[in-house]
PDB file of C-alpha atoms in Angstrom:
ATOM      1  CA  MET A 248      94.117  41.013 105.581  1.00 77.00           C
ATOM      2  CA  ILE A 249      92.574  44.416 106.418  1.00 78.00           C
ATOM      3  CA  GLU A 250      95.901  46.031 105.536  1.00 80.00           C
ATOM      4  CA  LEU A 251      95.845  44.358 102.119  1.00 80.00           C
ATOM      5  CA  LEU A 252      92.187  45.264 101.453  1.00 77.00           C
ATOM      6  CA  THR A 253      92.743  48.912 102.383  1.00 81.00           C
ATOM      7  CA  ALA A 254      95.876  49.331 100.237  1.00 87.00           C
ATOM      8  CA  LYS A 255      95.176  52.042  97.635  1.00 90.00           C
ATOM      9  CA  PRO A 256      95.720  49.956  94.434  1.00 90.00           C
ATOM     10  CA  VAL A 257      93.677  47.072  95.901  1.00 95.00           C
ATOM     11  CA  LEU A 258      90.797  49.416  96.792  1.00 95.00           C
ATOM     12  CA  ILE A 259      90.746  50.823  93.250  1.00 95.00           C
ATOM     13  CA  GLY A 260      90.869  47.290  91.843  1.00 96.00           C
ATOM     14  CA  LEU A 261      87.979  46.136  94.047  1.00 97.00           C
ATOM     15  CA  HIS A 262      85.965  49.279  93.217  1.00 97.00           C
ATOM     16  CA  LEU A 263      86.410  48.638  89.493  1.00 97.00           C
ATOM     17  CA  GLY A 264      86.021  44.858  89.742  1.00 98.00           C
ATOM     18  CA  PHE A 265      82.719  45.066  91.603  1.00 98.00           C
ATOM     19  CA  ALA A 266      81.489  47.767  89.184  1.00 98.00           C
ATOM     20  CA  ILE A 267      82.264  45.501  86.196  1.00 98.00           C
ATOM     21  CA  LEU A 268      80.420  42.663  87.956  1.00 98.00           C
ATOM     22  CA  GLY A 269      77.362  44.933  88.425  1.00 98.00           C
ATOM     23  CA  ILE A 270      77.409  46.178  84.825  1.00 98.00           C
ATOM     24  CA  ASP A 271      77.807  42.662  83.421  1.00 98.00           C
ATOM     25  CA  ALA A 272      75.013  41.333  85.646  1.00 98.00           C
ATOM     26  CA  PHE A 273      72.539  43.935  84.369  1.00 98.00           C
ATOM     27  CA  LEU A 274      73.637  43.312  80.765  1.00 98.00           C
ATOM     28  CA  TRP A 275      72.967  39.617  81.495  1.00 98.00           C
ATOM     29  CA  LEU A 276      69.515  40.527  82.879  1.00 98.00           C
ATOM     30  CA  LEU A 277      68.878  42.654  79.773  1.00 98.00           C
ATOM     31  CA  GLY A 278      69.710  39.641  77.580  1.00 97.00           C
ATOM     32  CA  GLU A 279      67.381  37.402  79.606  1.00 97.00           C
ATOM     33  CA  ILE A 280      64.516  39.891  79.166  1.00 97.00           C
ATOM     34  CA  ILE A 281      65.055  40.486  75.440  1.00 96.00           C
ATOM     35  CA  ALA A 282      65.331  36.733  74.779  1.00 95.00           C
ATOM     36  CA  ASN A 283      62.119  36.032  76.783  1.00 92.00           C
ATOM     37  CA  ALA A 284      64.159  33.475  78.743  1.00 90.00           C
ATOM     38  CA  GLY A 285      61.918  31.381  80.952  1.00 80.00           C
ATOM     39  CA  SER A 286      63.959  31.043  84.133  1.00 91.00           C
ATOM     40  CA  VAL A 287      62.879  33.486  86.862  1.00 94.00           C
ATOM     41  CA  ARG A 288      65.578  32.025  89.094  1.00 96.00           C
ATOM     42  CA  ARG A 289      68.275  33.036  86.580  1.00 96.00           C
ATOM     43  CA  ARG A 290      66.876  36.581  86.303  1.00 96.00           C
ATOM     44  CA  MET A 291      66.856  36.912  90.079  1.00 97.00           C
ATOM     45  CA  ILE A 292      70.448  35.662  90.274  1.00 98.00           C
ATOM     46  CA  ALA A 293      71.468  38.229  87.638  1.00 98.00           C
ATOM     47  CA  ALA A 294      69.722  41.064  89.531  1.00 98.00           C
ATOM     48  CA  SER A 295      71.175  39.910  92.893  1.00 98.00           C
ATOM     49  CA  VAL A 296      74.700  39.769  91.427  1.00 98.00           C
ATOM     50  CA  GLY A 297      74.079  43.273  90.035  1.00 98.00           C
ATOM     51  CA  ILE A 298      73.087  44.614  93.454  1.00 98.00           C
ATOM     52  CA  ILE A 299      76.111  42.954  95.116  1.00 98.00           C
ATOM     53  CA  GLY A 300      78.385  44.351  92.388  1.00 98.00           C
ATOM     54  CA  PHE A 301      77.185  47.942  92.768  1.00 98.00           C
ATOM     55  CA  LEU A 302      77.150  47.678  96.586  1.00 98.00           C
ATOM     56  CA  GLY A 303      80.735  46.381  96.646  1.00 98.00           C
ATOM     57  CA  SER A 304      81.852  49.095  94.237  1.00 98.00           C
ATOM     58  CA  TRP A 305      80.161  51.713  96.452  1.00 97.00           C
ATOM     59  CA  ILE A 306      81.800  50.485  99.680  1.00 96.00           C
ATOM     60  CA  PHE A 307      85.364  50.057  98.321  1.00 96.00           C
ATOM     61  CA  GLY A 308      85.235  53.151  96.081  1.00 96.00           C
ATOM     62  CA  GLY A 309      83.674  55.214  98.870  1.00 96.00           C
ATOM     63  CA  TYR A 310      86.361  54.179 101.364  1.00 96.00           C
ATOM     64  CA  TYR A 311      89.109  55.085  98.870  1.00 96.00           C
ATOM     65  CA  TYR A 312      87.413  58.395  98.043  1.00 96.00           C
ATOM     66  CA  ILE A 313      87.021  59.440 101.702  1.00 96.00           C
ATOM     67  CA  GLN A 314      90.420  58.210 102.909  1.00 95.00           C
ATOM     68  CA  PHE A 315      92.760  59.008 100.023  1.00 95.00           C
ATOM     69  CA  TYR A 316      91.249  60.831  97.031  1.00 94.00           C
ATOM     70  CA  GLY A 317      90.739  64.260  98.594  1.00 93.00           C
ATOM     71  CA  THR A 318      94.191  64.502 100.129  1.00 93.00           C
ATOM     72  CA  LEU A 319      96.356  62.609  97.611  1.00 93.00           C
ATOM     73  CA  VAL A 320      94.706  62.577  94.166  1.00 94.00           C
ATOM     74  CA  LYS A 321      92.519  65.697  93.943  1.00 95.00           C
ATOM     75  CA  PRO A 322      95.409  68.198  94.438  1.00 94.00           C
ATOM     76  CA  VAL A 323      97.434  66.467  91.683  1.00 94.00           C
ATOM     77  CA  ILE A 324      94.533  66.612  89.202  1.00 95.00           C
ATOM     78  CA  LYS A 325      93.727  70.236  90.035  1.00 93.00           C
ATOM     79  CA  ALA A 326      97.347  71.257  89.491  1.00 92.00           C
ATOM     80  CA  GLY A 327      97.664  69.234  86.274  1.00 91.00           C
ATOM     81  CA  SER A 328      96.672  69.783  82.647  1.00 90.00           C
ATOM     82  CA  ALA A 329      93.049  68.615  83.086  1.00 94.00           C
ATOM     83  CA  PRO A 330      91.617  70.091  86.301  1.00 94.00           C
ATOM     84  CA  TRP A 331      88.131  69.604  84.853  1.00 96.00           C
ATOM     85  CA  ALA A 332      88.610  65.851  85.406  1.00 96.00           C
ATOM     86  CA  HIS A 333      87.986  66.519  89.088  1.00 96.00           C
ATOM     87  CA  ALA A 334      85.628  69.492  88.770  1.00 97.00           C
ATOM     88  CA  VAL A 335      83.309  67.787  86.276  1.00 97.00           C
ATOM     89  CA  ALA A 336      84.016  64.032  85.973  1.00 97.00           C
ATOM     90  CA  MET A 337      84.683  63.226  89.651  1.00 97.00           C
ATOM     91  CA  GLU A 338      82.015  65.537  91.034  1.00 97.00           C
ATOM     92  CA  ALA A 339      79.376  64.108  88.674  1.00 98.00           C
ATOM     93  CA  LYS A 340      80.570  60.497  89.107  1.00 97.00           C
ATOM     94  CA  GLU A 341      80.448  60.408  92.903  1.00 97.00           C
ATOM     95  CA  HIS A 342      76.860  61.691  92.925  1.00 98.00           C
ATOM     96  CA  ILE A 343      75.381  59.873  89.902  1.00 98.00           C
ATOM     97  CA  PHE A 344      76.677  56.638  91.472  1.00 98.00           C
ATOM     98  CA  LEU A 345      74.103  57.098  94.234  1.00 98.00           C
ATOM     99  CA  PHE A 346      71.305  56.509  91.675  1.00 98.00           C
ATOM    100  CA  LEU A 347      72.399  52.937  91.029  1.00 98.00           C
ATOM    101  CA  ILE A 348      71.400  51.022  94.182  1.00 98.00           C
ATOM    102  CA  PRO A 349      67.710  52.109  94.117  1.00 98.00           C
ATOM    103  CA  ILE A 350      67.544  51.295  90.378  1.00 98.00           C
ATOM    104  CA  ALA A 351      69.200  47.910  90.996  1.00 98.00           C
ATOM    105  CA  VAL A 352      66.702  47.034  93.757  1.00 98.00           C
ATOM    106  CA  THR A 353      63.784  48.024  91.483  1.00 98.00           C
ATOM    107  CA  LEU A 354      65.208  45.701  88.809  1.00 98.00           C
ATOM    108  CA  PHE A 355      65.377  42.902  91.398  1.00 98.00           C
ATOM    109  CA  PHE A 356      61.615  43.218  92.021  1.00 98.00           C
ATOM    110  CA  LEU A 357      60.989  43.271  88.250  1.00 98.00           C
ATOM    111  CA  ALA A 358      63.186  40.166  87.849  1.00 97.00           C
ATOM    112  CA  LYS A 359      60.661  38.226  89.949  1.00 96.00           C
ATOM    113  CA  LEU A 360      58.175  38.377  87.048  1.00 95.00           C
ATOM    114  CA  ASP A 361      58.497  35.675  84.412  1.00 93.00           C
ATOM    115  CA  ALA A 362      58.616  36.395  80.666  1.00 94.00           C
ATOM    116  CA  THR A 363      54.877  35.810  80.145  1.00 94.00           C
ATOM    117  CA  ARG A 364      53.840  38.180  82.946  1.00 94.00           C
ATOM    118  CA  LEU A 365      56.362  40.830  81.880  1.00 95.00           C
ATOM    119  CA  GLU A 366      54.878  40.712  78.395  1.00 94.00           C
ATOM    120  CA  SER A 367      51.208  40.643  79.453  1.00 95.00           C
ATOM    121  CA  LEU A 368      51.631  43.522  81.925  1.00 95.00           C
ATOM    122  CA  GLY A 369      53.433  45.626  79.293  1.00 95.00           C
ATOM    123  CA  PHE A 370      56.596  45.717  81.425  1.00 97.00           C
ATOM    124  CA  LYS A 371      59.011  43.983  79.043  1.00 97.00           C
ATOM    125  CA  ARG A 372      60.194  47.111  77.217  1.00 97.00           C
ATOM    126  CA  PRO A 373      60.427  49.401  80.310  1.00 98.00           C
ATOM    127  CA  THR A 374      62.294  46.667  82.236  1.00 98.00           C
ATOM    128  CA  ALA A 375      64.747  46.167  79.362  1.00 98.00           C
ATOM    129  CA  ILE A 376      65.322  49.935  79.127  1.00 98.00           C
ATOM    130  CA  LEU A 377      65.801  50.189  82.919  1.00 98.00           C
ATOM    131  CA  ALA A 378      68.353  47.328  82.883  1.00 98.00           C
ATOM    132  CA  GLY A 379      70.107  49.062  79.960  1.00 98.00           C
ATOM    133  CA  THR A 380      70.036  52.345  81.914  1.00 98.00           C
ATOM    134  CA  ALA A 381      71.674  50.697  84.964  1.00 98.00           C
ATOM    135  CA  ALA A 382      74.409  49.163  82.789  1.00 98.00           C
ATOM    136  CA  GLY A 383      74.745  52.374  80.740  1.00 98.00           C
ATOM    137  CA  ILE A 384      75.157  54.598  83.810  1.00 98.00           C
ATOM    138  CA  GLY A 385      77.710  52.079  85.141  1.00 98.00           C
ATOM    139  CA  LEU A 386      79.667  52.286  81.863  1.00 98.00           C
ATOM    140  CA  LEU A 387      79.469  56.100  81.847  1.00 97.00           C
ATOM    141  CA  LEU A 388      80.862  56.195  85.398  1.00 97.00           C
ATOM    142  CA  GLY A 389      83.586  53.739  84.337  1.00 97.00           C
ATOM    143  CA  ALA A 390      84.633  56.085  81.522  1.00 97.00           C
ATOM    144  CA  MET A 391      84.683  58.991  83.980  1.00 97.00           C
ATOM    145  CA  GLY A 392      86.835  56.908  86.358  1.00 96.00           C
ATOM    146  CA  PHE A 393      89.287  56.239  83.525  1.00 95.00           C
ATOM    147  CA  ILE A 394      89.504  59.987  82.765  1.00 95.00           C
ATOM    148  CA  ILE A 395      90.069  60.776  86.470  1.00 95.00           C
ATOM    149  CA  SER A 396      92.849  58.161  86.769  1.00 93.00           C
ATOM    150  CA  ALA A 397      94.489  59.347  83.528  1.00 94.00           C
ATOM    151  CA  ALA A 398      94.303  62.988  84.681  1.00 94.00           C
ATOM    152  CA  ALA A 399      96.015  62.030  87.953  1.00 92.00           C
ATOM    153  CA  ARG A 400      98.728  60.078  86.085  1.00 88.00           C
ATOM    154  CA  TRP A 401      99.402  62.929  83.658  1.00 82.00           C
ATOM    155  CA  GLY A 402      99.171  65.415  86.503  1.00 72.00           C
ATOM    156  CA  VAL A 403     102.421  64.151  88.009  1.00 68.00           C
ATOM    157  CA  LEU A 404     104.366  64.125  84.718  1.00 63.00           C
TER     158      LEU A 404
ATOM    159  CA  MET B 125      49.474  40.973  92.642  1.00 68.00           C
ATOM    160  CA  LYS B 126      51.958  41.446  95.502  1.00 79.00           C
ATOM    161  CA  GLU B 127      54.886  42.048  93.124  1.00 88.00           C
ATOM    162  CA  LEU B 128      53.270  45.130  91.565  1.00 94.00           C
ATOM    163  CA  LYS B 129      53.120  46.807  94.964  1.00 95.00           C
ATOM    164  CA  SER B 130      56.860  46.254  95.533  1.00 96.00           C
ATOM    165  CA  ILE B 131      57.784  47.324  91.984  1.00 97.00           C
ATOM    166  CA  TYR B 132      55.668  50.490  92.208  1.00 97.00           C
ATOM    167  CA  ALA B 133      56.942  51.384  95.714  1.00 97.00           C
ATOM    168  CA  SER B 134      60.569  50.736  94.691  1.00 98.00           C
ATOM    169  CA  ALA B 135      60.261  52.813  91.499  1.00 98.00           C
ATOM    170  CA  VAL B 136      58.642  55.783  93.286  1.00 98.00           C
ATOM    171  CA  ALA B 137      61.135  55.584  96.199  1.00 98.00           C
ATOM    172  CA  SER B 138      63.990  55.475  93.640  1.00 98.00           C
ATOM    173  CA  ILE B 139      62.646  58.559  91.844  1.00 98.00           C
ATOM    174  CA  THR B 140      62.435  60.370  95.202  1.00 98.00           C
ATOM    175  CA  ALA B 141      65.968  59.297  96.235  1.00 98.00           C
ATOM    176  CA  ILE B 142      67.431  60.451  92.884  1.00 98.00           C
ATOM    177  CA  ALA B 143      65.608  63.800  93.096  1.00 98.00           C
ATOM    178  CA  VAL B 144      66.882  64.302  96.677  1.00 98.00           C
ATOM    179  CA  VAL B 145      70.489  63.468  95.650  1.00 98.00           C
ATOM    180  CA  VAL B 146      70.349  65.954  92.742  1.00 98.00           C
ATOM    181  CA  ALA B 147      68.754  68.701  94.874  1.00 98.00           C
ATOM    182  CA  VAL B 148      71.077  68.229  97.871  1.00 98.00           C
ATOM    183  CA  THR B 149      74.167  68.057  95.617  1.00 98.00           C
ATOM    184  CA  ILE B 150      73.352  71.276  93.754  1.00 98.00           C
ATOM    185  CA  GLY B 151      72.236  72.928  97.002  1.00 98.00           C
ATOM    186  CA  GLY B 152      75.563  72.002  98.612  1.00 97.00           C
ATOM    187  CA  GLU B 153      77.524  73.477  95.708  1.00 97.00           C
ATOM    188  CA  LEU B 154      75.544  76.724  95.805  1.00 97.00           C
ATOM    189  CA  SER B 155      75.665  77.134  99.592  1.00 97.00           C
ATOM    190  CA  VAL B 156      78.853  76.585 101.601  1.00 97.00           C
ATOM    191  CA  PRO B 157      76.991  76.571 104.963  1.00 98.00           C
ATOM    192  CA  PHE B 158      74.649  73.872 103.647  1.00 98.00           C
ATOM    193  CA  LYS B 159      77.597  71.732 102.489  1.00 97.00           C
ATOM    194  CA  SER B 160      79.272  72.213 105.893  1.00 97.00           C
ATOM    195  CA  TRP B 161      76.026  71.214 107.582  1.00 98.00           C
ATOM    196  CA  LEU B 162      75.935  68.010 105.500  1.00 97.00           C
ATOM    197  CA  LYS B 163      79.557  67.330 106.437  1.00 97.00           C
ATOM    198  CA  SER B 164      78.802  67.793 110.145  1.00 97.00           C
ATOM    199  CA  PHE B 165      76.735  64.574 110.278  1.00 97.00           C
ATOM    200  CA  THR B 166      79.363  62.062 109.118  1.00 97.00           C
ATOM    201  CA  GLY B 167      82.585  64.014 108.592  1.00 96.00           C
ATOM    202  CA  HIS B 168      82.185  64.112 104.785  1.00 97.00           C
ATOM    203  CA  HIS B 169      79.397  65.599 102.658  1.00 97.00           C
ATOM    204  CA  TRP B 170      79.417  62.619 100.279  1.00 97.00           C
ATOM    205  CA  THR B 171      79.032  60.087 103.116  1.00 97.00           C
ATOM    206  CA  THR B 172      76.013  62.034 104.381  1.00 98.00           C
ATOM    207  CA  LYS B 173      74.515  62.095 100.875  1.00 98.00           C
ATOM    208  CA  SER B 174      75.140  58.340 100.553  1.00 98.00           C
ATOM    209  CA  TRP B 175      73.282  57.587 103.798  1.00 98.00           C
ATOM    210  CA  LEU B 176      70.575  60.090 102.892  1.00 98.00           C
ATOM    211  CA  SER B 177      69.961  58.406  99.521  1.00 98.00           C
ATOM    212  CA  LEU B 178      69.686  54.998 101.222  1.00 98.00           C
ATOM    213  CA  ILE B 179      67.410  56.256 104.009  1.00 98.00           C
ATOM    214  CA  VAL B 180      65.113  58.106 101.576  1.00 98.00           C
ATOM    215  CA  PHE B 181      64.898  54.995  99.388  1.00 98.00           C
ATOM    216  CA  VAL B 182      64.281  52.469 102.192  1.00 98.00           C
ATOM    217  CA  VAL B 183      61.893  54.640 104.228  1.00 98.00           C
ATOM    218  CA  GLY B 184      60.109  55.804 101.049  1.00 98.00           C
ATOM    219  CA  PHE B 185      59.741  52.194  99.890  1.00 98.00           C
ATOM    220  CA  LEU B 186      58.318  51.014 103.236  1.00 98.00           C
ATOM    221  CA  ILE B 187      55.883  53.932 103.533  1.00 97.00           C
ATOM    222  CA  ILE B 188      54.624  53.741  99.937  1.00 96.00           C
ATOM    223  CA  ARG B 189      54.329  49.948 100.081  1.00 95.00           C
ATOM    224  CA  SER B 190      52.314  50.055 103.292  1.00 95.00           C
ATOM    225  CA  LEU B 191      50.051  52.936 102.270  1.00 93.00           C
ATOM    226  CA  ILE B 192      49.085  52.159  98.678  1.00 91.00           C
ATOM    227  CA  LYS B 193      46.384  49.825  97.550  1.00 88.00           C
ATOM    228  CA  GLU B 194      47.243  47.382  94.782  1.00 85.00           C
ATOM    229  CA  PRO B 195      48.476  49.547  91.872  1.00 85.00           C
ATOM    230  CA  ASP B 196      47.311  48.582  88.394  1.00 92.00           C
ATOM    231  CA  ALA B 197      49.731  47.616  85.630  1.00 95.00           C
ATOM    232  CA  VAL B 198      49.386  50.954  83.801  1.00 96.00           C
ATOM    233  CA  ARG B 199      50.287  52.969  86.899  1.00 95.00           C
ATOM    234  CA  THR B 200      53.214  50.665  87.708  1.00 97.00           C
ATOM    235  CA  ARG B 201      54.489  50.783  84.119  1.00 97.00           C
ATOM    236  CA  ARG B 202      54.325  54.585  84.242  1.00 97.00           C
ATOM    237  CA  SER B 203      56.397  54.597  87.458  1.00 98.00           C
ATOM    238  CA  ILE B 204      59.131  52.503  85.768  1.00 98.00           C
ATOM    239  CA  LEU B 205      59.208  54.843  82.763  1.00 98.00           C
ATOM    240  CA  LEU B 206      59.362  57.852  85.091  1.00 98.00           C
ATOM    241  CA  LEU B 207      62.284  56.239  86.949  1.00 98.00           C
ATOM    242  CA  ILE B 208      64.185  55.805  83.661  1.00 98.00           C
ATOM    243  CA  ALA B 209      63.513  59.449  82.717  1.00 98.00           C
ATOM    244  CA  THR B 210      64.517  60.683  86.194  1.00 98.00           C
ATOM    245  CA  ALA B 211      67.796  58.701  86.188  1.00 98.00           C
ATOM    246  CA  ILE B 212      68.774  60.012  82.739  1.00 98.00           C
ATOM    247  CA  LEU B 213      67.633  63.574  83.450  1.00 98.00           C
ATOM    248  CA  GLY B 214      69.337  63.542  86.885  1.00 98.00           C
ATOM    249  CA  SER B 215      72.626  62.449  85.265  1.00 98.00           C
ATOM    250  CA  VAL B 216      72.377  65.129  82.564  1.00 98.00           C
ATOM    251  CA  VAL B 217      71.495  67.831  85.141  1.00 98.00           C
ATOM    252  CA  LEU B 218      74.456  66.937  87.398  1.00 98.00           C
ATOM    253  CA  VAL B 219      76.989  66.762  84.535  1.00 98.00           C
ATOM    254  CA  GLY B 220      75.567  70.004  83.091  1.00 98.00           C
ATOM    255  CA  PHE B 221      75.678  71.725  86.477  1.00 98.00           C
ATOM    256  CA  PHE B 222      79.321  70.801  87.115  1.00 98.00           C
ATOM    257  CA  VAL B 223      80.337  71.834  83.547  1.00 97.00           C
ATOM    258  CA  PHE B 224      78.526  75.167  84.081  1.00 97.00           C
ATOM    259  CA  GLU B 225      80.201  75.603  87.480  1.00 96.00           C
ATOM    260  CA  TYR B 226      83.647  74.757  86.070  1.00 96.00           C
ATOM    261  CA  LEU B 227      83.242  77.276  83.253  1.00 94.00           C
ATOM    262  CA  GLY B 228      82.587  79.915  85.892  1.00 86.00           C
ATOM    263  CA  GLY B 229      78.828  80.061  85.819  1.00 64.00           C
TER     264      GLY B 229
END
């Protein structure tokens, strides 16, 4: 089982899969906030799924990055036609990712407030923007990941 | 309201963690000894930064939450807006820094 989970394509798949789960969960939370949906339980589930998604993506992506990226992928990209994919996209991606867990936890605390309290406290708009920021950063990092993978693929051709 | 305390503490701890990640990342790129020092803790500079971001966030959250009195809604709202600005600015600064570095700056 451990052998399967630590296989390179599986690690990349889990990294991406958990990231998609996190992004979708915060888009779901954004929809709940905009629609003034009444269920606090549903908001908290969305925020919890978001935290789990980003945590899973961090653990599997981090393991792949430490164990394989530096020795196997980075040299190929640097020798290929788009060395900036490592120098800019990967360098920025691995560090911007670290913003996501604190933001996700803050959104979890905000998800505990129901629609009426969010509105009366003046938190509805900032919470919606923060949820959009979490999903947006996740999508930006996803695009960077695609560029990095494509640069590695084209690097060997 | 107990929730405001947690929201405020989490937002301020997040802002601090993001600022530390940006500062330590740029510091590591500008100083090889500093990057090696980061690496010496866990074997990889990124693993150290990952733990550092978590520790700063969790410790910051616990300290702020235990020290502050009940924050009002205006102050809490401002902390959320500042977190959004910090996350966006931090992303722009890091991408800009690595573009600048790649172009030979």
